[in-house]
mmCIF file of C-alpha atoms in Angstrom:
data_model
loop_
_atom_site.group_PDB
_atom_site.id
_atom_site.type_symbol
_atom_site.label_atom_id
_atom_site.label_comp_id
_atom_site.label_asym_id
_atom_site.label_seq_id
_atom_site.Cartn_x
_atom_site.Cartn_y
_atom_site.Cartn_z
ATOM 1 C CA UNK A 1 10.815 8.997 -2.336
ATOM 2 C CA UNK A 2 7.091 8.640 -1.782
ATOM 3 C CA UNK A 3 3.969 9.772 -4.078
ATOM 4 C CA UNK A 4 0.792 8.987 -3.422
ATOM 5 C CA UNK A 5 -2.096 10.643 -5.796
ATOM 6 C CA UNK A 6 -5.974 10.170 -4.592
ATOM 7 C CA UNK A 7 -8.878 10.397 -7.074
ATOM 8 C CA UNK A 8 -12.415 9.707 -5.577
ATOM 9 C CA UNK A 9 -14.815 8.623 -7.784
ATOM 10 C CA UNK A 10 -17.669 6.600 -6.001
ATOM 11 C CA UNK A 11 -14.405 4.320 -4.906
ATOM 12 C CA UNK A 12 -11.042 5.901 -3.471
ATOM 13 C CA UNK A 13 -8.068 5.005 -5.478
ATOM 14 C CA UNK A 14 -4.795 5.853 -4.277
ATOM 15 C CA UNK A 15 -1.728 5.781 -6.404
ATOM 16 C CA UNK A 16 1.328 4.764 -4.710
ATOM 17 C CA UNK A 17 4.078 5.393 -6.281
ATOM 18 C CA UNK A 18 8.086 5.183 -5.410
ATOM 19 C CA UNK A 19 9.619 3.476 -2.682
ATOM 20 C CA UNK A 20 6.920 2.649 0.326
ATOM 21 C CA UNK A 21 8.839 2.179 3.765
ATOM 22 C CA UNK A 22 9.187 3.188 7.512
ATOM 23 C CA UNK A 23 10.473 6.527 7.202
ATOM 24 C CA UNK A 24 7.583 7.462 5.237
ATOM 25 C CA UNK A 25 4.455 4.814 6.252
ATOM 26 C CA UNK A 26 3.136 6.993 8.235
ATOM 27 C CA UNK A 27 1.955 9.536 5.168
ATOM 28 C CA UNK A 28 -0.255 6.354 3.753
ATOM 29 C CA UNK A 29 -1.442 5.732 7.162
ATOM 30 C CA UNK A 30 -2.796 9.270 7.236
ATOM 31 C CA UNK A 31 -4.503 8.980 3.864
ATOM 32 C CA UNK A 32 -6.008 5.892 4.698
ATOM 33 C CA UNK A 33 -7.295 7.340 7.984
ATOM 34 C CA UNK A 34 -8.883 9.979 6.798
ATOM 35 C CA UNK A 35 -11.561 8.233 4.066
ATOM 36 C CA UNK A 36 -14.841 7.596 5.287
ATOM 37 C CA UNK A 37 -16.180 4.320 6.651
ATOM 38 C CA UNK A 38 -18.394 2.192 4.142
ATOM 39 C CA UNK A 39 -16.318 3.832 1.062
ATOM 40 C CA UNK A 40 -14.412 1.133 -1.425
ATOM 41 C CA UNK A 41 -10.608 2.369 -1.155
ATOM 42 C CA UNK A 42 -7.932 0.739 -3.845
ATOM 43 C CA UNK A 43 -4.655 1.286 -3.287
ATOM 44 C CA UNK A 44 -2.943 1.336 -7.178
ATOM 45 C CA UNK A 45 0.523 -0.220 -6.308
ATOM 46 C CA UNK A 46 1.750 -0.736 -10.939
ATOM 47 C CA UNK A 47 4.364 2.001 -9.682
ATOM 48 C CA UNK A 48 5.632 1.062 -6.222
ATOM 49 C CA UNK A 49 8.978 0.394 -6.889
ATOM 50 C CA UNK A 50 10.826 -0.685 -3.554
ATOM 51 C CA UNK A 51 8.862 -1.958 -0.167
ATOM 52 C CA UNK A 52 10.616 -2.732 3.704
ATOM 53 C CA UNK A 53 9.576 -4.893 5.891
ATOM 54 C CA UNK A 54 6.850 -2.037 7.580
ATOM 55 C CA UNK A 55 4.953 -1.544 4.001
ATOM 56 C CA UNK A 56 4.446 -5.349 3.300
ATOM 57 C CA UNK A 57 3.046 -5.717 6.562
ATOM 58 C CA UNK A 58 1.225 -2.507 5.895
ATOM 59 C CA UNK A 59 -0.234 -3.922 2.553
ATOM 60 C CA UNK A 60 -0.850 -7.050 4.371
ATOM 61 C CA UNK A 61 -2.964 -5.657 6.838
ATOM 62 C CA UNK A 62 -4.842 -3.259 4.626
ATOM 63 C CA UNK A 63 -5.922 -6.553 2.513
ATOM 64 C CA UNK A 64 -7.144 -7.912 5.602
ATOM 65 C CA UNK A 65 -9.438 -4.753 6.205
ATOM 66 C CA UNK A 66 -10.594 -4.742 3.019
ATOM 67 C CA UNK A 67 -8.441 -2.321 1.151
ATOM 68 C CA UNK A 68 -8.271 -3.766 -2.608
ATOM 69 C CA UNK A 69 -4.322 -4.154 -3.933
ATOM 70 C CA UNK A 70 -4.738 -3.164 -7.675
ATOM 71 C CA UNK A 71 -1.546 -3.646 -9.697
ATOM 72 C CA UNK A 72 0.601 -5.408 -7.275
ATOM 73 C CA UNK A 73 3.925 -6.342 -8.511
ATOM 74 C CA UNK A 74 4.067 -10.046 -8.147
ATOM 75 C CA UNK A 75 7.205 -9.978 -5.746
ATOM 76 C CA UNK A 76 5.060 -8.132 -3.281
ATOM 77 C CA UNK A 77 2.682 -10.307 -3.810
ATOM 78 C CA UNK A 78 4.518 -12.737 -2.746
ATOM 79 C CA UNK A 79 5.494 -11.666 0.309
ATOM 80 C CA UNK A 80 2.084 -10.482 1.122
ATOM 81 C CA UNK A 81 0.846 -14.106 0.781
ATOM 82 C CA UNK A 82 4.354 -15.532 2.541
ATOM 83 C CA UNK A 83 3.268 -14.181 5.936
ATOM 84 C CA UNK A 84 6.902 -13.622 6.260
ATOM 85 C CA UNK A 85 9.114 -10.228 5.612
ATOM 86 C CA UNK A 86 11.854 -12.092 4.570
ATOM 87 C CA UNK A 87 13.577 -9.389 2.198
#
């Protein structure tokens, strides 16, 4: 199960909580989408609980657009930095 929670205050922050993976990716993706260019987004991961494959690459990626990873459990972490989706 996915939750994600948005408050806007000068920055986005979006709270992702629950398990983040293919089946429901796509729900992120939309969120993320839909913020306007030239606004700070955070994505608040201190309650993501269980990642695939698709959602590190996913986090990966959004670090590499600029999307700040607040609260990153350090075994995501890990395979953020890895390169790899060894799980």
């Amino acid at each position: 199960m996915l939750k994600i929670g948005r408050v806007a205050n000068g920055d986005v922050v979006l709270t992702v909580t629950g398990q983040l993976e293919a089946d429901n990716i796509r729900e992120l993706l939309a969120l993320l989408a839909e913020e306007a260019d030239g606004r700070m987004v955070v994505l608040d991961l201190k309650d993501l609980v269980l990642v695939d494959r698709s959602a590190v690459r996913l986090l990966r990626e959004c670090e590499a657009r600029g999307i700040l990873l607040c609260n990153c459990p350090p075994y995501i972490r890990v395979w953020i930095a890895s390169g790899k989706e060894e799980l």
